[in-house]
XYZ file of C-alpha atoms in Angstrom:
536
model
C -173.313 105.138 -24.343
C -177.053 105.431 -24.935
C -178.434 104.523 -28.374
C -179.981 107.954 -28.994
C -176.525 109.507 -28.561
C -174.984 107.133 -31.086
C -177.607 108.219 -33.593
C -176.061 111.695 -33.706
C -172.974 111.326 -35.957
C -172.070 115.009 -35.610
C -171.557 114.497 -31.867
C -169.379 111.432 -32.410
C -167.343 113.239 -35.064
C -166.892 116.224 -32.749
C -165.385 113.861 -30.159
C -163.172 112.157 -32.763
C -161.904 115.484 -34.086
C -160.548 116.336 -30.637
C -158.555 113.103 -30.335
C -155.176 112.155 -31.748
C -155.561 110.399 -35.119
C -154.646 106.972 -33.711
C -157.058 107.274 -30.800
C -159.823 108.614 -33.030
C -159.423 105.650 -35.399
C -159.726 103.210 -32.489
C -163.205 104.549 -31.706
C -164.418 102.889 -34.927
C -164.277 99.559 -33.052
C -166.937 100.625 -30.549
C -169.960 100.145 -32.821
C -171.251 100.636 -36.358
C -172.288 104.180 -35.461
C -168.745 105.034 -34.424
C -167.355 103.308 -37.547
C -169.679 105.305 -39.798
C -168.811 108.538 -37.988
C -165.082 107.868 -38.393
C -165.361 106.943 -42.075
C -167.286 110.143 -42.834
C -165.585 112.578 -40.458
C -165.496 116.018 -42.130
C -161.985 116.764 -40.804
C -159.191 115.232 -42.893
C -155.642 115.376 -41.510
C -153.223 113.819 -43.997
C -149.497 113.487 -43.297
C -147.217 112.129 -46.045
C -143.682 112.357 -44.704
C -140.240 111.299 -45.872
C -138.908 110.393 -42.427
C -139.704 106.689 -41.836
C -139.666 107.189 -38.064
C -142.657 109.539 -38.201
C -146.212 108.346 -38.684
C -147.185 108.803 -42.295
C -149.702 107.740 -44.932
C -148.779 106.244 -48.289
C -149.728 107.999 -51.510
C -152.051 105.179 -52.536
C -153.885 105.289 -49.187
C -154.518 109.005 -49.563
C -155.816 108.404 -53.103
C -158.283 105.769 -51.873
C -159.525 107.980 -49.030
C -160.157 111.028 -51.210
C -161.741 108.961 -53.993
C -164.215 107.554 -51.462
C -165.027 110.991 -50.036
C -165.508 112.552 -53.468
C -167.479 109.614 -54.888
C -169.909 109.573 -51.936
C -169.998 113.391 -51.801
C -168.969 113.205 -48.146
C -168.538 116.722 -46.694
C -164.996 117.955 -46.032
C -165.048 120.977 -43.764
C -161.408 120.994 -42.636
C -158.532 119.785 -44.802
C -154.965 119.607 -43.446
C -152.162 118.295 -45.666
C -148.587 117.946 -44.387
C -146.402 116.565 -47.148
C -142.731 116.193 -48.060
C -142.328 116.932 -51.785
C -139.467 114.611 -52.756
C -140.026 114.495 -56.511
C -142.451 115.439 -59.253
C -144.654 112.427 -58.453
C -145.411 113.578 -54.910
C -145.923 117.149 -56.170
C -148.448 115.923 -58.747
C -150.286 113.885 -56.113
C -150.537 116.860 -53.783
C -151.924 119.074 -56.545
C -154.373 116.329 -57.559
C -155.645 116.035 -53.974
C -156.011 119.780 -53.421
C -157.977 120.742 -56.561
C -161.246 118.805 -55.939
C -161.207 119.445 -52.187
C -160.749 123.187 -52.637
C -163.799 123.465 -54.882
C -166.181 121.864 -52.359
C -168.587 124.473 -51.054
C -168.587 122.868 -47.581
C -164.851 123.479 -47.077
C -164.233 125.963 -44.254
C -160.544 125.554 -43.362
C -157.595 124.695 -45.622
C -154.101 124.047 -44.278
C -151.008 123.011 -46.272
C -147.521 122.499 -44.872
C -144.869 121.549 -47.423
C -141.266 120.453 -47.107
C -139.619 120.854 -50.509
C -136.617 118.698 -51.400
C -135.791 120.270 -54.774
C -138.968 119.506 -56.726
C -141.096 122.614 -57.423
C -144.669 122.829 -56.228
C -147.386 125.090 -57.573
C -150.452 125.657 -55.437
C -153.658 125.482 -57.498
C -155.599 128.728 -57.863
C -158.755 126.796 -56.953
C -157.836 127.401 -53.300
C -159.748 130.678 -53.543
C -162.915 129.126 -54.987
C -164.500 127.908 -51.724
C -167.626 129.934 -51.063
C -167.625 129.096 -47.334
C -163.857 129.077 -46.823
C -162.850 131.022 -43.703
C -159.183 130.011 -43.169
C -156.242 129.515 -45.548
C -152.875 128.475 -44.142
C -149.981 127.653 -46.477
C -146.401 127.264 -45.260
C -143.125 125.997 -46.653
C -141.009 124.514 -43.890
C -137.853 125.119 -45.958
C -137.660 128.716 -47.170
C -135.055 127.863 -49.842
C -137.704 126.662 -52.284
C -140.973 128.554 -51.896
C -144.416 127.306 -52.765
C -145.479 129.064 -55.979
C -149.014 130.460 -56.062
C -150.760 132.768 -58.511
C -147.638 133.752 -60.417
C -145.571 132.373 -63.290
C -141.977 131.254 -63.656
C -141.279 134.002 -66.192
C -142.978 136.996 -64.627
C -144.300 138.067 -61.267
C -146.962 140.391 -62.610
C -149.685 137.879 -63.430
C -152.967 139.090 -61.963
C -155.459 136.360 -61.077
C -158.845 136.444 -62.810
C -161.592 138.159 -60.839
C -163.775 135.039 -60.808
C -161.041 132.984 -59.103
C -161.594 134.735 -55.779
C -164.893 133.374 -54.500
C -163.938 132.982 -50.833
C -165.341 136.363 -49.910
C -166.063 135.099 -46.370
C -162.363 134.512 -45.678
C -161.437 135.388 -42.093
C -157.790 134.244 -41.791
C -154.942 134.232 -44.337
C -151.533 132.806 -43.395
C -148.757 132.589 -46.003
C -145.251 131.499 -45.003
C -142.609 130.953 -47.680
C -145.116 131.381 -50.521
C -144.097 132.947 -53.833
C -147.080 135.029 -54.905
C -147.308 138.032 -57.217
C -147.794 141.484 -55.746
C -150.939 142.093 -57.806
C -152.460 138.773 -56.776
C -151.893 139.384 -53.058
C -153.243 142.922 -53.156
C -156.248 141.655 -55.111
C -156.961 139.054 -52.420
C -156.634 141.632 -49.639
C -158.962 144.054 -51.396
C -161.567 141.391 -52.240
C -161.808 139.544 -48.920
C -163.168 142.373 -46.803
C -164.098 140.138 -43.840
C -160.469 139.317 -43.021
C -159.718 139.326 -39.294
C -156.172 137.921 -39.274
C -153.407 138.262 -41.890
C -149.912 136.739 -41.623
C -147.470 137.283 -44.506
C -144.150 135.687 -43.557
C -141.240 135.455 -46.004
C -143.735 135.779 -48.859
C -143.407 139.387 -50.071
C -139.798 139.676 -51.240
C -139.448 141.995 -54.217
C -142.798 143.701 -53.680
C -142.971 147.443 -54.233
C -146.039 147.971 -52.053
C -148.293 145.949 -49.771
C -151.726 147.505 -49.474
C -153.931 146.720 -46.494
C -156.945 148.986 -46.667
C -160.646 149.125 -45.848
C -160.685 146.033 -43.622
C -163.106 146.961 -40.860
C -162.828 143.593 -39.082
C -159.055 143.163 -39.236
C -157.667 142.543 -35.735
C -154.220 140.986 -36.307
C -151.663 141.827 -39.024
C -148.173 140.291 -39.157
C -145.684 140.917 -41.969
C -142.130 139.564 -42.024
C -139.381 139.865 -44.614
C -136.080 138.009 -44.829
C -134.731 135.137 -42.743
C -133.519 134.579 -39.210
C -130.035 133.165 -38.637
C -128.589 132.582 -35.167
C -130.808 135.235 -33.664
C -129.965 137.887 -36.254
C -132.489 139.060 -38.836
C -131.400 139.710 -42.379
C -133.493 141.475 -44.988
C -132.842 143.529 -48.096
C -136.517 144.290 -48.669
C -137.506 147.804 -49.719
C -141.220 147.029 -49.774
C -143.415 149.943 -48.754
C -146.493 149.515 -46.610
C -149.785 151.273 -47.165
C -152.120 150.582 -44.256
C -155.276 152.549 -43.615
C -158.917 152.202 -42.577
C -158.320 149.307 -40.171
C -160.215 150.708 -37.150
C -160.293 147.464 -35.151
C -156.635 146.478 -35.580
C -155.320 145.298 -32.211
C -152.099 143.421 -33.092
C -149.499 144.657 -35.606
C -146.101 143.076 -36.225
C -143.648 143.987 -38.980
C -139.890 144.134 -39.564
C -139.476 147.315 -41.594
C -135.678 147.507 -42.035
C -135.678 151.115 -43.149
C -136.917 154.458 -41.823
C -140.274 154.376 -40.095
C -141.352 157.600 -41.801
C -140.987 156.123 -45.296
C -144.185 154.082 -44.859
C -147.795 155.217 -45.099
C -149.045 153.491 -41.953
C -152.236 154.485 -40.208
C -153.037 151.750 -37.710
C -155.742 153.460 -35.711
C -155.867 153.896 -31.976
C -157.135 150.411 -31.061
C -153.710 148.734 -31.245
C -152.735 146.953 -28.011
C -149.801 144.849 -29.274
C -147.100 146.338 -31.485
C -143.878 144.818 -32.854
C -141.445 146.660 -35.131
C -138.261 145.004 -36.384
C -135.288 146.770 -37.898
C -136.658 150.285 -37.464
C -134.077 152.938 -38.327
C -134.546 155.776 -35.847
C -132.214 158.761 -35.979
C -134.172 161.028 -33.631
C -136.995 160.919 -31.128
C -139.680 161.843 -33.673
C -140.450 158.266 -34.739
C -140.504 157.085 -31.150
C -142.874 159.925 -30.313
C -145.287 158.514 -32.912
C -145.395 155.275 -30.943
C -145.803 157.129 -27.655
C -148.662 159.329 -28.776
C -150.352 157.300 -31.495
C -151.391 154.261 -29.452
C -153.135 155.305 -26.234
C -154.201 151.722 -25.418
C -150.864 150.043 -26.188
C -150.123 147.180 -23.775
C -147.224 145.366 -25.469
C -144.337 146.872 -27.464
C -141.484 144.920 -29.047
C -138.668 146.650 -30.924
C -136.825 143.804 -32.615
C -133.417 144.077 -34.293
C -132.419 147.493 -32.978
C -128.938 147.189 -34.510
C -129.649 150.333 -36.561
C -130.657 152.377 -33.508
C -128.851 155.696 -33.798
C -129.493 157.164 -30.351
C -127.418 156.630 -27.219
C -130.516 156.636 -25.042
C -133.976 155.095 -25.096
C -136.606 157.074 -23.220
C -140.142 155.785 -23.200
C -143.220 156.929 -21.329
C -146.579 155.188 -21.442
C -149.546 155.046 -19.110
C -150.854 151.765 -20.566
C -147.830 149.641 -21.495
C -147.524 146.293 -19.673
C -144.856 144.442 -21.714
C -141.751 146.036 -23.248
C -139.106 144.134 -25.243
C -135.924 145.571 -26.787
C -134.058 143.052 -28.980
C -130.568 143.068 -30.524
C -129.608 146.440 -29.080
C -126.181 147.852 -30.061
C -123.452 148.573 -27.535
C -123.873 152.297 -28.303
C -127.178 152.255 -26.414
C -125.988 153.158 -22.940
C -129.075 154.503 -21.196
C -132.674 153.239 -20.954
C -135.347 155.150 -19.078
C -138.864 153.764 -18.877
C -141.736 155.454 -17.092
C -144.688 153.066 -17.189
C -146.748 152.601 -14.008
C -148.441 149.421 -15.330
C -145.305 147.705 -16.643
C -145.268 143.986 -15.764
C -142.554 142.544 -18.037
C -139.323 143.985 -19.450
C -136.854 142.179 -21.709
C -133.502 143.516 -22.864
C -131.348 141.782 -25.460
C -128.074 143.321 -26.599
C -124.298 143.298 -26.769
C -123.766 145.492 -23.689
C -125.672 146.200 -20.497
C -126.939 149.803 -20.384
C -127.995 151.820 -17.374
C -131.587 150.879 -16.619
C -133.900 153.369 -14.989
C -137.349 151.996 -14.179
C -139.115 153.436 -11.132
C -138.998 150.939 -8.263
C -142.589 151.842 -7.457
C -143.727 150.186 -10.683
C -145.505 146.827 -10.771
C -142.687 145.118 -12.697
C -142.995 141.376 -12.133
C -140.224 140.023 -14.372
C -137.101 141.309 -16.085
C -135.187 139.236 -18.659
C -131.626 140.186 -19.597
C -129.907 138.486 -22.535
C -126.358 139.578 -23.384
C -123.980 138.685 -26.224
C -120.635 139.871 -24.923
C -117.868 140.825 -27.353
C -116.089 143.427 -25.223
C -114.399 143.185 -21.836
C -116.449 143.735 -18.685
C -115.322 144.996 -15.317
C -116.696 145.401 -11.795
C -119.008 148.193 -12.978
C -120.764 145.701 -15.257
C -121.718 143.510 -12.306
C -122.777 146.504 -10.232
C -125.160 147.565 -13.028
C -126.454 144.010 -13.244
C -127.171 143.945 -9.501
C -129.074 147.237 -9.762
C -131.107 145.872 -12.689
C -132.076 142.762 -10.723
C -133.489 144.955 -7.962
C -136.054 146.430 -10.341
C -138.284 143.359 -10.524
C -139.833 140.618 -8.423
C -138.357 137.905 -10.680
C -135.492 137.851 -13.179
C -133.842 135.689 -15.817
C -130.309 136.149 -17.168
C -128.705 134.705 -20.298
C -125.069 135.422 -21.146
C -123.227 134.354 -24.306
C -119.636 135.240 -25.160
C -118.117 135.399 -28.644
C -114.457 135.849 -27.817
C -111.777 133.318 -26.915
C -109.746 135.946 -25.059
C -110.331 136.790 -21.383
C -113.265 139.191 -21.147
C -112.995 140.082 -17.509
C -110.880 142.379 -15.397
C -112.519 142.083 -11.992
C -111.019 142.597 -8.560
C -113.306 140.555 -6.298
C -112.368 142.467 -3.148
C -113.187 145.751 -4.893
C -116.495 144.343 -6.144
C -117.534 143.208 -2.647
C -116.601 146.610 -1.245
C -118.651 148.512 -3.805
C -121.716 146.257 -3.564
C -124.352 147.934 -1.436
C -126.816 145.028 -1.501
C -126.620 141.311 -0.720
C -126.886 138.788 -3.573
C -130.238 138.949 -5.385
C -132.468 135.957 -4.682
C -135.063 136.627 -7.379
C -133.151 135.122 -10.320
C -135.252 132.193 -11.494
C -132.924 131.068 -14.300
C -129.331 131.764 -15.303
C -127.968 130.491 -18.654
C -124.378 130.387 -19.918
C -122.904 129.729 -23.342
C -119.516 130.432 -24.894
C -117.997 130.316 -28.362
C -114.415 129.167 -29.021
C -113.406 129.116 -25.365
C -111.679 125.925 -24.236
C -110.932 126.828 -20.632
C -110.416 130.571 -20.132
C -113.847 131.256 -18.672
C -113.659 128.635 -15.963
C -110.291 130.094 -14.881
C -111.608 133.663 -14.871
C -113.404 135.389 -11.969
C -116.622 135.611 -13.993
C -118.559 132.921 -12.128
C -117.337 134.230 -8.779
C -118.532 137.709 -9.738
C -121.937 136.681 -11.072
C -122.614 134.474 -8.032
C -121.547 137.345 -5.820
C -124.367 139.547 -7.100
C -127.090 136.854 -7.354
C -128.002 133.397 -6.088
C -129.965 131.835 -8.983
C -132.474 129.075 -8.379
C -131.790 127.339 -11.714
C -128.699 127.321 -13.914
C -128.748 126.020 -17.492
C -125.185 125.189 -18.500
C -124.525 124.678 -22.213
C -121.347 123.367 -23.864
C -119.123 125.662 -25.887
C -120.546 126.159 -29.381
C -117.164 125.298 -30.945
C -115.600 122.940 -28.393
C -118.331 120.474 -27.416
C -116.330 119.004 -24.485
C -116.095 122.365 -22.731
C -118.915 123.120 -20.311
C -117.501 125.677 -17.948
C -120.211 125.757 -15.309
C -120.160 121.962 -15.094
C -116.434 122.040 -14.386
C -117.018 124.795 -11.839
C -119.496 122.568 -9.958
C -117.011 119.695 -10.093
C -114.147 121.777 -8.759
C -115.922 123.938 -6.183
C -118.756 121.697 -4.964
C -117.671 118.081 -5.378
C -113.891 118.429 -5.024
C -113.981 121.628 -2.915
C -110.552 122.678 -4.147
C -110.978 126.326 -3.183
C -110.817 127.201 0.483
C -114.305 128.161 1.589
C -114.495 131.450 3.469
C -117.537 133.374 4.701
C -117.071 135.707 1.725
C -116.968 132.993 -0.937
C -120.188 131.854 -2.683
C -119.876 128.051 -2.030
C -120.212 128.842 1.662
C -123.853 129.852 1.035
C -124.669 126.929 -1.265
C -126.787 124.488 0.718
C -127.894 121.877 -1.818
C -127.315 121.087 -5.527
C -129.526 118.938 -7.741
C -128.905 118.022 -11.344
C -130.662 116.751 -14.462
C -129.973 116.699 -18.208
C -133.497 117.303 -19.450
C -136.381 119.431 -18.167
C -138.481 116.262 -18.317
C -136.251 114.253 -15.964
C -136.522 114.172 -12.208
C -133.989 116.059 -10.118
C -131.151 114.059 -8.529
C -128.710 115.144 -5.853
C -125.286 116.028 -7.247
C -122.849 113.251 -6.305
C -119.599 111.771 -7.581
C -121.643 109.563 -9.909
C -122.130 112.623 -12.101
C -118.393 113.222 -12.483
C -118.335 111.947 -16.078
C -120.904 114.600 -17.048
C -118.993 117.397 -15.336
C -115.345 116.840 -16.216
C -115.714 117.226 -19.985
C -115.155 113.584 -20.900
C -118.602 113.473 -22.561
C -119.293 115.877 -25.457
C -122.406 118.010 -25.919
C -123.499 117.956 -22.280
C -126.459 120.228 -21.550
C -127.039 120.325 -17.814
C -129.583 121.873 -15.471
C -128.560 122.703 -11.910
C -131.073 123.419 -9.163
C -129.361 125.450 -6.459
C -130.616 125.858 -2.907
C -128.969 128.675 -0.953
C -128.742 129.367 2.748
């Protein structure tokens, strides 16, 4: 490298900041210029972790580094701290590191990720004192013990002093698992008028009202209450939202968990991405608000529709491109979507409804995820075949939560009623069962599903309760390797040309042979297997 280039430390530090920490440190061996650039790099990424297998710094090493930076008045523009708080000592160290860094006027981005192991941690209020601070990101990787910030242990009504908030140029605020008072948060949101992105995740429990107002530059707003457990969202929050005067808002995401009409929400007409979770809708009025209020809407996600009161879902939009319906109840039996620009549709529920999407649409992919509790019959597979015909590509995921037989299918009747050959557009098919030792592999389910589609990839997972039971693996052993069932022109193995197998998406594919028998017969527990199927 030419000498005049090495004389520009900012350029060298820009290169180092884009490398992994180990690789960036190795550049210090190139020359004195590189060594000086590395020792004064304005981006500090500090990881102090409990797990000995992960790369981590010692407390004393972090102390020495920060003492040198502060003593020499070396600029710190970006500060990232990932730390496991094991005891009061590590909590005190973290607080001691954060205070002087946060008060530096050159600081632009602050990021803290904490794993709490019982010891409490209080985030210093000095975080808001950076005059040039543009990003604050604080997250607790375990939501059991939240990071405490701008509140007290005895009351949650402590309002921060006005002079604490000096970061009036703040652009992004991300809080995840942070215990903050309602007054403090609303004070931050009202003071930092240049905010462009706000994420409040698991940080507003017990609030009466969240006020987001008069933020002309706000583009993205995400608010989440409660926790997620096995795909189901739980929240007892009764927090009200007051949102207004956000003319440039483009992305809004929130799990409301009570009637849509009970909030004072005025998002403006610029919204292109919208996600509502747990909305209680008893009539079409609330859905009409979504239809008419967002003329430029391109993506809509209705998450946790378990409280949906209507038997049908009818949606019309001239602009929508992505539509996702999550955790739909079995009472939802009819879905009609009229959207000429629709590219992606995802349905997640406990029963497969009738889907009506005009075939003339531009739908590129449809994803169907089902959690079956009730019995299914031939009509179920006929509806599935019709749904697969709606899109160029498809993915299917099926999970059962019942140890009793869930199927009553006459294969001859199913073949007679099918008006179309097996769908060839299924890119991925996933199976999982719960508390089912062998009933599924003895049922006609796999015969029926492979009668309506010939998937390119199958992801076979072991039973969630019985780790030795992987039903699709045993099916491949019995029908492909051992060929125990007589193959007829009407039976799916007759059309199966080639089978490849691997245990990880990072492995190379191998042809299925008898050498894989130990993975297929159930002798090995917790077998997750990918099958690549080539059909005639």
